[in-house]
């Protein structure tokens, strides 16, 4: 577990030569203990930069942008923690508890990568094995959260936070996703934080870290819209979860009341009664709400144009989309889009 007594000092190496010793200084501690390293600690086997900051007791961010000049294998023991691992570029071979850690995917063309993010629960200590062959290049951001920090930060949201707590208590539970444009921009800002007074820099990094924590927790809470009624029968909860998974998994499909009724084998009338009990709306209205939610995420997190967001929401007219959007959220699509522009 990340120590509640130890705040990791901020450290950043300038672009230049790095040795395994530089990594030891940042990544050895109560939460991460290097067991075996296959290279001399003082030998310069990397070029690049890396850093670490203990933001709060139990919340830390590590980031690195390094190229290896020699093979660097090592093993470490990772203590109980919940980690967000975002790889922007490059690959390495790494496993935790024998499970492979997903890294960035190479796309067609030179130096083109698809960033990959994972939320991984280390509910108990386990073995990390990593191999970085000579010539490897990796750009990544890792955020670690202790159980104590999670409880102290979100104890007042008991019901809503329960899925995240359950996820954190399940050893090696994992959610992997393609990070949004906003998340990628945020990770870039962490990697290239401005030179400021120490406390200002800490505030800058904390604000960016919390944005990545939000997106990671959304993966655990997805589908994002949950039934509001607590009196539904278990089979009705299951039906609603099936419907939401179907909706989220078919973003291009034209989803209608009839489509959903056929998907779970119910009549349209029965499905409308179920939605009214669960959400207080008809099926058609709830589908419209879900599509508007999807359009908002595209505007805020991916920088979609208003026309693109209107299409996602099922509107042929951007003007009609803007009216429906403002009615649902209380602000215009252009305001949501401006929020994305601010963080790029």
mmCIF file of C-alpha atoms in Angstrom:
data_model
loop_
_atom_site.group_PDB
_atom_site.id
_atom_site.type_symbol
_atom_site.label_atom_id
_atom_site.label_comp_id
_atom_site.label_asym_id
_atom_site.label_seq_id
_atom_site.Cartn_x
_atom_site.Cartn_y
_atom_site.Cartn_z
ATOM 1 C CA UNK A 1 0.000 0.000 0.000
ATOM 2 C CA UNK A 2 1.258 3.500 -0.665
ATOM 3 C CA UNK A 3 2.594 4.696 2.637
ATOM 4 C CA UNK A 4 0.488 7.242 4.523
ATOM 5 C CA UNK A 5 3.674 8.429 6.225
ATOM 6 C CA UNK A 6 5.776 8.987 3.146
ATOM 7 C CA UNK A 7 5.299 11.640 0.494
ATOM 8 C CA UNK A 8 7.433 10.856 -2.549
ATOM 9 C CA UNK A 9 9.515 13.935 -3.398
ATOM 10 C CA UNK A 10 9.094 15.314 -6.856
ATOM 11 C CA UNK A 11 11.980 14.474 -9.118
ATOM 12 C CA UNK A 12 12.534 15.071 -12.781
ATOM 13 C CA UNK A 13 15.545 14.148 -14.860
ATOM 14 C CA UNK A 14 16.409 16.451 -17.722
ATOM 15 C CA UNK A 15 16.622 14.885 -21.141
ATOM 16 C CA UNK A 16 19.896 12.994 -20.950
ATOM 17 C CA UNK A 17 21.585 9.804 -19.840
ATOM 18 C CA UNK A 18 19.904 7.667 -17.167
ATOM 19 C CA UNK A 19 21.089 4.698 -15.173
ATOM 20 C CA UNK A 20 19.068 2.070 -13.281
ATOM 21 C CA UNK A 21 20.033 4.043 -10.174
ATOM 22 C CA UNK A 22 17.832 6.901 -11.397
ATOM 23 C CA UNK A 23 14.833 4.579 -11.500
ATOM 24 C CA UNK A 24 15.663 3.095 -8.102
ATOM 25 C CA UNK A 25 15.509 6.573 -6.593
ATOM 26 C CA UNK A 26 11.922 7.044 -7.742
ATOM 27 C CA UNK A 27 10.379 3.607 -7.714
ATOM 28 C CA UNK A 28 11.774 1.875 -4.623
ATOM 29 C CA UNK A 29 9.647 2.245 -1.516
ATOM 30 C CA UNK A 30 6.873 0.754 0.571
ATOM 31 C CA UNK A 31 4.595 0.352 -2.454
ATOM 32 C CA UNK A 32 7.205 -0.776 -4.985
ATOM 33 C CA UNK A 33 10.285 -2.804 -4.051
ATOM 34 C CA UNK A 34 12.790 -3.832 -6.719
ATOM 35 C CA UNK A 35 13.883 -7.409 -6.102
ATOM 36 C CA UNK A 36 16.309 -8.116 -8.929
ATOM 37 C CA UNK A 37 17.864 -6.017 -11.620
ATOM 38 C CA UNK A 38 19.810 -7.527 -14.477
ATOM 39 C CA UNK A 39 22.126 -4.558 -15.060
ATOM 40 C CA UNK A 40 24.729 -2.631 -13.031
ATOM 41 C CA UNK A 41 22.965 0.181 -11.228
ATOM 42 C CA UNK A 42 25.477 2.820 -12.245
ATOM 43 C CA UNK A 43 25.688 1.949 -15.928
ATOM 44 C CA UNK A 44 23.993 4.370 -18.331
ATOM 45 C CA UNK A 45 21.524 2.169 -20.181
ATOM 46 C CA UNK A 46 18.786 4.712 -20.909
ATOM 47 C CA UNK A 47 18.337 8.114 -22.396
ATOM 48 C CA UNK A 48 15.370 10.301 -21.607
ATOM 49 C CA UNK A 49 13.587 11.619 -18.539
ATOM 50 C CA UNK A 50 11.341 10.453 -15.786
ATOM 51 C CA UNK A 51 9.735 11.780 -12.649
ATOM 52 C CA UNK A 52 7.608 10.994 -9.625
ATOM 53 C CA UNK A 53 5.388 12.990 -7.311
ATOM 54 C CA UNK A 54 3.504 12.039 -4.153
ATOM 55 C CA UNK A 55 0.452 14.261 -4.553
ATOM 56 C CA UNK A 56 -1.470 13.241 -1.449
ATOM 57 C CA UNK A 57 -0.899 10.564 1.136
ATOM 58 C CA UNK A 58 -1.716 7.461 -0.876
ATOM 59 C CA UNK A 59 -1.835 9.150 -4.299
ATOM 60 C CA UNK A 60 1.243 9.314 -6.529
ATOM 61 C CA UNK A 61 2.081 9.786 -10.197
ATOM 62 C CA UNK A 62 5.110 8.376 -12.043
ATOM 63 C CA UNK A 63 5.969 9.305 -15.593
ATOM 64 C CA UNK A 64 8.761 8.470 -17.988
ATOM 65 C CA UNK A 65 9.919 8.970 -21.549
ATOM 66 C CA UNK A 66 12.964 6.767 -22.102
ATOM 67 C CA UNK A 67 14.890 4.941 -24.785
ATOM 68 C CA UNK A 68 16.910 1.894 -23.736
ATOM 69 C CA UNK A 69 20.493 1.474 -24.876
ATOM 70 C CA UNK A 70 20.840 -2.035 -23.481
ATOM 71 C CA UNK A 71 18.662 -4.874 -22.230
ATOM 72 C CA UNK A 72 17.074 -3.951 -18.883
ATOM 73 C CA UNK A 73 15.265 -6.840 -17.166
ATOM 74 C CA UNK A 74 14.052 -6.556 -13.600
ATOM 75 C CA UNK A 75 11.592 -7.932 -11.096
ATOM 76 C CA UNK A 76 9.811 -6.026 -8.368
ATOM 77 C CA UNK A 77 7.196 -6.564 -5.708
ATOM 78 C CA UNK A 78 4.191 -4.259 -6.054
ATOM 79 C CA UNK A 79 2.277 -3.594 -2.850
ATOM 80 C CA UNK A 80 -1.515 -3.272 -2.581
ATOM 81 C CA UNK A 81 -2.584 -0.365 -4.776
ATOM 82 C CA UNK A 82 -4.968 0.598 -7.589
ATOM 83 C CA UNK A 83 -3.021 1.725 -10.661
ATOM 84 C CA UNK A 84 -3.797 3.573 -13.855
ATOM 85 C CA UNK A 85 -1.195 2.738 -16.499
ATOM 86 C CA UNK A 86 -1.292 4.804 -19.680
ATOM 87 C CA UNK A 87 1.156 4.004 -22.466
ATOM 88 C CA UNK A 88 1.308 6.716 -25.118
ATOM 89 C CA UNK A 89 4.052 5.253 -27.302
ATOM 90 C CA UNK A 90 6.317 2.246 -27.361
ATOM 91 C CA UNK A 91 6.082 -1.266 -26.038
ATOM 92 C CA UNK A 92 7.713 -3.382 -23.386
ATOM 93 C CA UNK A 93 7.140 -6.868 -22.070
ATOM 94 C CA UNK A 94 5.682 -6.638 -18.576
ATOM 95 C CA UNK A 95 3.527 -8.909 -16.442
ATOM 96 C CA UNK A 96 2.020 -8.567 -12.982
ATOM 97 C CA UNK A 97 1.078 -11.816 -11.272
ATOM 98 C CA UNK A 98 1.687 -13.531 -14.617
ATOM 99 C CA UNK A 99 -0.884 -11.300 -16.388
ATOM 100 C CA UNK A 100 0.414 -9.213 -19.276
ATOM 101 C CA UNK A 101 0.136 -5.428 -18.935
ATOM 102 C CA UNK A 102 -1.321 -3.887 -22.135
ATOM 103 C CA UNK A 103 0.897 -1.309 -23.847
ATOM 104 C CA UNK A 104 0.523 1.060 -26.812
ATOM 105 C CA UNK A 105 -0.281 -0.457 -30.200
ATOM 106 C CA UNK A 106 1.729 0.407 -33.287
ATOM 107 C CA UNK A 107 -0.308 1.753 -36.203
ATOM 108 C CA UNK A 108 0.508 1.790 -39.901
ATOM 109 C CA UNK A 109 3.150 4.332 -40.748
ATOM 110 C CA UNK A 110 6.327 5.479 -38.986
ATOM 111 C CA UNK A 111 6.086 6.566 -35.348
ATOM 112 C CA UNK A 112 2.314 6.196 -35.198
ATOM 113 C CA UNK A 113 0.890 4.704 -32.027
ATOM 114 C CA UNK A 114 -2.524 4.042 -30.486
ATOM 115 C CA UNK A 115 -2.336 4.932 -26.783
ATOM 116 C CA UNK A 116 -3.721 2.323 -24.386
ATOM 117 C CA UNK A 117 -4.836 2.802 -20.774
ATOM 118 C CA UNK A 118 -5.547 0.216 -18.082
ATOM 119 C CA UNK A 119 -6.870 0.340 -14.549
ATOM 120 C CA UNK A 120 -5.364 -2.578 -12.624
ATOM 121 C CA UNK A 121 -6.073 -3.622 -9.050
ATOM 122 C CA UNK A 122 -3.246 -4.972 -6.920
ATOM 123 C CA UNK A 123 -5.298 -6.096 -3.934
ATOM 124 C CA UNK A 124 -2.307 -7.908 -2.448
ATOM 125 C CA UNK A 125 1.450 -7.877 -3.055
ATOM 126 C CA UNK A 126 2.483 -9.530 -6.307
ATOM 127 C CA UNK A 127 5.446 -9.880 -8.627
ATOM 128 C CA UNK A 128 6.093 -7.484 -11.506
ATOM 129 C CA UNK A 129 8.411 -8.800 -14.226
ATOM 130 C CA UNK A 130 9.519 -6.396 -16.925
ATOM 131 C CA UNK A 131 11.826 -6.686 -19.915
ATOM 132 C CA UNK A 132 12.941 -3.697 -21.978
ATOM 133 C CA UNK A 133 15.128 -4.907 -24.858
ATOM 134 C CA UNK A 134 17.804 -2.678 -26.331
ATOM 135 C CA UNK A 135 16.276 -0.031 -28.580
ATOM 136 C CA UNK A 136 12.910 0.082 -26.774
ATOM 137 C CA UNK A 137 11.187 3.455 -26.482
ATOM 138 C CA UNK A 138 8.394 4.048 -23.999
ATOM 139 C CA UNK A 139 6.334 7.086 -23.004
ATOM 140 C CA UNK A 140 3.979 6.388 -20.122
ATOM 141 C CA UNK A 141 2.157 7.791 -17.110
ATOM 142 C CA UNK A 142 1.303 5.658 -14.067
ATOM 143 C CA UNK A 143 -0.987 6.771 -11.228
ATOM 144 C CA UNK A 144 -1.116 4.780 -7.973
ATOM 145 C CA UNK A 145 -3.924 5.028 -5.403
ATOM 146 C CA UNK A 146 -4.005 3.346 -2.000
ATOM 147 C CA UNK A 147 -7.145 1.892 -0.415
ATOM 148 C CA UNK A 148 -6.861 4.456 2.383
ATOM 149 C CA UNK A 149 -6.797 7.348 -0.070
ATOM 150 C CA UNK A 150 -9.814 5.977 -1.920
ATOM 151 C CA UNK A 151 -11.805 5.592 1.305
ATOM 152 C CA UNK A 152 -10.809 8.989 2.671
ATOM 153 C CA UNK A 153 -11.611 10.741 -0.595
ATOM 154 C CA UNK A 154 -14.908 9.096 -1.499
ATOM 155 C CA UNK A 155 -16.422 7.627 1.689
ATOM 156 C CA UNK A 156 -19.372 10.021 1.499
ATOM 157 C CA UNK A 157 -20.378 8.567 -1.889
ATOM 158 C CA UNK A 158 -20.845 5.049 -0.527
ATOM 159 C CA UNK A 159 -23.550 3.785 -2.902
ATOM 160 C CA UNK A 160 -22.121 5.318 -6.078
ATOM 161 C CA UNK A 161 -18.542 4.419 -5.199
ATOM 162 C CA UNK A 162 -19.267 0.776 -4.328
ATOM 163 C CA UNK A 163 -18.393 -0.595 -7.820
ATOM 164 C CA UNK A 164 -14.958 1.058 -7.684
ATOM 165 C CA UNK A 165 -14.303 -0.282 -4.183
ATOM 166 C CA UNK A 166 -15.345 -3.788 -5.239
ATOM 167 C CA UNK A 167 -13.057 -3.538 -8.279
ATOM 168 C CA UNK A 168 -10.124 -2.418 -6.106
ATOM 169 C CA UNK A 169 -10.637 -5.384 -3.759
ATOM 170 C CA UNK A 170 -10.473 -7.935 -6.596
ATOM 171 C CA UNK A 171 -6.836 -8.858 -7.169
ATOM 172 C CA UNK A 172 -5.670 -8.273 -10.759
ATOM 173 C CA UNK A 173 -9.063 -6.956 -11.860
ATOM 174 C CA UNK A 174 -8.443 -4.954 -15.026
ATOM 175 C CA UNK A 175 -10.215 -2.519 -17.313
ATOM 176 C CA UNK A 176 -8.420 -1.623 -20.537
ATOM 177 C CA UNK A 177 -9.635 1.069 -22.925
ATOM 178 C CA UNK A 178 -8.562 3.471 -25.635
ATOM 179 C CA UNK A 179 -8.063 6.766 -23.783
ATOM 180 C CA UNK A 180 -10.021 9.781 -24.930
ATOM 181 C CA UNK A 181 -8.374 12.675 -26.712
ATOM 182 C CA UNK A 182 -8.672 14.683 -23.506
ATOM 183 C CA UNK A 183 -6.917 11.943 -21.505
ATOM 184 C CA UNK A 184 -4.070 11.731 -24.020
ATOM 185 C CA UNK A 185 -3.661 15.526 -23.930
ATOM 186 C CA UNK A 186 -3.664 15.381 -20.120
ATOM 187 C CA UNK A 187 -0.961 12.707 -20.067
ATOM 188 C CA UNK A 188 1.131 14.825 -22.439
ATOM 189 C CA UNK A 189 0.788 17.741 -20.029
ATOM 190 C CA UNK A 190 2.003 15.552 -17.159
ATOM 191 C CA UNK A 191 5.012 14.458 -19.200
ATOM 192 C CA UNK A 192 5.773 18.063 -20.152
ATOM 193 C CA UNK A 193 4.744 19.984 -17.037
ATOM 194 C CA UNK A 194 5.950 23.605 -17.014
ATOM 195 C CA UNK A 195 8.825 24.664 -14.804
ATOM 196 C CA UNK A 196 7.053 26.397 -11.927
ATOM 197 C CA UNK A 197 7.609 26.854 -8.195
ATOM 198 C CA UNK A 198 7.308 23.435 -6.542
ATOM 199 C CA UNK A 199 3.861 23.895 -5.018
ATOM 200 C CA UNK A 200 2.420 25.407 -8.215
ATOM 201 C CA UNK A 201 3.830 22.486 -10.197
ATOM 202 C CA UNK A 202 2.288 20.077 -7.676
ATOM 203 C CA UNK A 203 -1.124 21.725 -8.120
ATOM 204 C CA UNK A 204 -0.740 21.588 -11.898
ATOM 205 C CA UNK A 205 0.045 17.867 -11.822
ATOM 206 C CA UNK A 206 -2.672 17.078 -9.285
ATOM 207 C CA UNK A 207 -5.359 18.679 -11.463
ATOM 208 C CA UNK A 208 -4.223 16.596 -14.430
ATOM 209 C CA UNK A 209 -3.973 13.392 -12.411
ATOM 210 C CA UNK A 210 -7.538 13.766 -11.159
ATOM 211 C CA UNK A 211 -8.777 14.094 -14.739
ATOM 212 C CA UNK A 212 -7.218 10.714 -15.554
ATOM 213 C CA UNK A 213 -8.646 9.198 -12.359
ATOM 214 C CA UNK A 214 -12.107 10.381 -13.424
ATOM 215 C CA UNK A 215 -11.851 8.707 -16.838
ATOM 216 C CA UNK A 216 -10.540 5.478 -15.289
ATOM 217 C CA UNK A 217 -13.374 5.277 -12.781
ATOM 218 C CA UNK A 218 -15.867 5.870 -15.587
ATOM 219 C CA UNK A 219 -14.663 2.587 -17.088
ATOM 220 C CA UNK A 220 -15.604 0.738 -13.906
ATOM 221 C CA UNK A 221 -18.950 2.490 -13.651
ATOM 222 C CA UNK A 222 -19.873 1.920 -17.315
ATOM 223 C CA UNK A 223 -22.564 1.713 -18.519
ATOM 224 C CA UNK A 224 -22.654 5.298 -17.374
ATOM 225 C CA UNK A 225 -26.416 5.485 -16.811
ATOM 226 C CA UNK A 226 -27.614 3.161 -14.070
ATOM 227 C CA UNK A 227 -31.146 2.276 -12.943
ATOM 228 C CA UNK A 228 -32.498 4.703 -10.365
ATOM 229 C CA UNK A 229 -34.943 2.280 -8.756
ATOM 230 C CA UNK A 230 -33.777 -0.014 -5.961
ATOM 231 C CA UNK A 231 -36.968 -2.112 -6.024
ATOM 232 C CA UNK A 232 -36.426 -3.860 -9.312
ATOM 233 C CA UNK A 233 -36.312 -7.635 -9.430
ATOM 234 C CA UNK A 234 -32.848 -9.156 -10.028
ATOM 235 C CA UNK A 235 -33.903 -10.340 -13.496
ATOM 236 C CA UNK A 236 -34.974 -6.795 -14.364
ATOM 237 C CA UNK A 237 -31.579 -5.447 -13.270
ATOM 238 C CA UNK A 238 -29.963 -8.057 -15.514
ATOM 239 C CA UNK A 239 -32.143 -7.025 -18.454
ATOM 240 C CA UNK A 240 -31.256 -3.367 -18.008
ATOM 241 C CA UNK A 241 -27.552 -4.138 -17.812
ATOM 242 C CA UNK A 242 -27.834 -6.204 -21.000
ATOM 243 C CA UNK A 243 -29.585 -3.309 -22.713
ATOM 244 C CA UNK A 244 -26.964 -0.796 -21.609
ATOM 245 C CA UNK A 245 -24.105 -3.059 -22.718
ATOM 246 C CA UNK A 246 -25.821 -3.511 -26.083
ATOM 247 C CA UNK A 247 -26.238 0.251 -26.463
ATOM 248 C CA UNK A 248 -22.631 1.028 -25.507
ATOM 249 C CA UNK A 249 -21.294 -1.746 -27.731
ATOM 250 C CA UNK A 250 -23.172 -0.606 -30.853
ATOM 251 C CA UNK A 251 -22.480 3.119 -31.211
ATOM 252 C CA UNK A 252 -23.132 3.133 -34.962
ATOM 253 C CA UNK A 253 -26.388 1.162 -34.852
ATOM 254 C CA UNK A 254 -29.797 2.779 -35.104
ATOM 255 C CA UNK A 255 -31.165 1.723 -31.704
ATOM 256 C CA UNK A 256 -34.940 1.901 -31.293
ATOM 257 C CA UNK A 257 -37.501 0.680 -28.789
ATOM 258 C CA UNK A 258 -38.191 -2.283 -31.044
ATOM 259 C CA UNK A 259 -34.471 -3.088 -31.342
ATOM 260 C CA UNK A 260 -34.062 -3.258 -27.565
ATOM 261 C CA UNK A 261 -37.290 -5.233 -27.085
ATOM 262 C CA UNK A 262 -36.054 -7.864 -29.525
ATOM 263 C CA UNK A 263 -32.582 -7.891 -27.953
ATOM 264 C CA UNK A 264 -33.901 -9.077 -24.578
ATOM 265 C CA UNK A 265 -37.037 -10.880 -25.718
ATOM 266 C CA UNK A 266 -39.686 -8.552 -24.278
ATOM 267 C CA UNK A 267 -42.714 -6.877 -25.781
ATOM 268 C CA UNK A 268 -42.537 -3.139 -26.409
ATOM 269 C CA UNK A 269 -45.190 -2.502 -23.757
ATOM 270 C CA UNK A 270 -43.331 -4.577 -21.136
ATOM 271 C CA UNK A 271 -40.074 -2.822 -21.973
ATOM 272 C CA UNK A 272 -41.685 0.596 -21.586
ATOM 273 C CA UNK A 273 -43.029 -0.416 -18.150
ATOM 274 C CA UNK A 274 -39.544 -1.594 -17.143
ATOM 275 C CA UNK A 275 -37.930 1.671 -18.230
ATOM 276 C CA UNK A 276 -40.577 3.724 -16.493
ATOM 277 C CA UNK A 277 -39.926 1.844 -13.244
ATOM 278 C CA UNK A 278 -36.144 2.048 -13.591
ATOM 279 C CA UNK A 279 -35.562 5.478 -15.108
ATOM 280 C CA UNK A 280 -38.890 7.265 -14.878
ATOM 281 C CA UNK A 281 -38.948 7.666 -18.677
ATOM 282 C CA UNK A 282 -40.135 5.881 -21.786
ATOM 283 C CA UNK A 283 -37.672 3.768 -23.775
ATOM 284 C CA UNK A 284 -37.531 6.347 -26.562
ATOM 285 C CA UNK A 285 -36.770 9.183 -24.153
ATOM 286 C CA UNK A 286 -34.072 7.180 -22.374
ATOM 287 C CA UNK A 287 -32.434 6.258 -25.694
ATOM 288 C CA UNK A 288 -32.396 9.978 -26.555
ATOM 289 C CA UNK A 289 -30.781 10.758 -23.177
ATOM 290 C CA UNK A 290 -28.119 8.091 -23.688
ATOM 291 C CA UNK A 291 -27.310 9.416 -27.144
ATOM 292 C CA UNK A 292 -26.999 12.966 -25.824
ATOM 293 C CA UNK A 293 -24.700 11.672 -23.077
ATOM 294 C CA UNK A 294 -22.574 9.995 -25.744
ATOM 295 C CA UNK A 295 -22.469 13.217 -27.769
ATOM 296 C CA UNK A 296 -21.401 15.198 -24.698
ATOM 297 C CA UNK A 297 -18.520 12.789 -24.025
ATOM 298 C CA UNK A 298 -17.417 13.129 -27.655
ATOM 299 C CA UNK A 299 -17.407 16.929 -27.386
ATOM 300 C CA UNK A 300 -15.671 17.108 -24.014
ATOM 301 C CA UNK A 301 -13.217 14.236 -24.299
ATOM 302 C CA UNK A 302 -12.495 13.792 -28.010
ATOM 303 C CA UNK A 303 -12.925 17.250 -29.489
ATOM 304 C CA UNK A 304 -15.709 16.187 -31.850
ATOM 305 C CA UNK A 305 -17.282 18.894 -33.988
ATOM 306 C CA UNK A 306 -20.854 19.904 -33.250
ATOM 307 C CA UNK A 307 -21.971 18.269 -36.496
ATOM 308 C CA UNK A 308 -20.262 15.010 -35.502
ATOM 309 C CA UNK A 309 -21.828 15.133 -32.045
ATOM 310 C CA UNK A 310 -25.240 15.820 -33.583
ATOM 311 C CA UNK A 311 -24.849 12.726 -35.756
ATOM 312 C CA UNK A 312 -23.908 10.594 -32.713
ATOM 313 C CA UNK A 313 -27.029 11.833 -30.964
ATOM 314 C CA UNK A 314 -29.208 11.000 -33.964
ATOM 315 C CA UNK A 315 -29.969 14.580 -35.051
ATOM 316 C CA UNK A 316 -29.816 15.625 -38.690
ATOM 317 C CA UNK A 317 -29.868 19.304 -37.753
ATOM 318 C CA UNK A 318 -27.116 20.804 -35.546
ATOM 319 C CA UNK A 319 -29.596 23.494 -34.473
ATOM 320 C CA UNK A 320 -32.113 20.917 -33.203
ATOM 321 C CA UNK A 321 -29.275 19.036 -31.519
ATOM 322 C CA UNK A 322 -28.103 22.215 -29.778
ATOM 323 C CA UNK A 323 -31.625 22.850 -28.454
ATOM 324 C CA UNK A 324 -31.972 19.290 -27.111
ATOM 325 C CA UNK A 325 -28.433 19.372 -25.676
ATOM 326 C CA UNK A 326 -29.007 22.599 -23.763
ATOM 327 C CA UNK A 327 -32.372 21.341 -22.498
ATOM 328 C CA UNK A 328 -30.702 18.249 -21.056
ATOM 329 C CA UNK A 329 -27.461 19.705 -19.694
ATOM 330 C CA UNK A 330 -28.127 23.406 -19.181
ATOM 331 C CA UNK A 331 -25.334 24.644 -21.481
ATOM 332 C CA UNK A 332 -24.606 24.641 -25.188
ATOM 333 C CA UNK A 333 -22.590 22.107 -27.222
ATOM 334 C CA UNK A 334 -20.094 24.859 -28.072
ATOM 335 C CA UNK A 335 -19.389 25.312 -24.346
ATOM 336 C CA UNK A 336 -18.628 21.603 -24.004
ATOM 337 C CA UNK A 337 -16.362 21.833 -27.043
ATOM 338 C CA UNK A 338 -14.567 24.861 -25.574
ATOM 339 C CA UNK A 339 -13.709 22.799 -22.492
ATOM 340 C CA UNK A 340 -11.817 20.328 -24.698
ATOM 341 C CA UNK A 341 -9.970 23.142 -26.469
ATOM 342 C CA UNK A 342 -8.765 24.506 -23.129
ATOM 343 C CA UNK A 343 -6.930 21.320 -22.163
ATOM 344 C CA UNK A 344 -5.311 20.495 -25.513
#
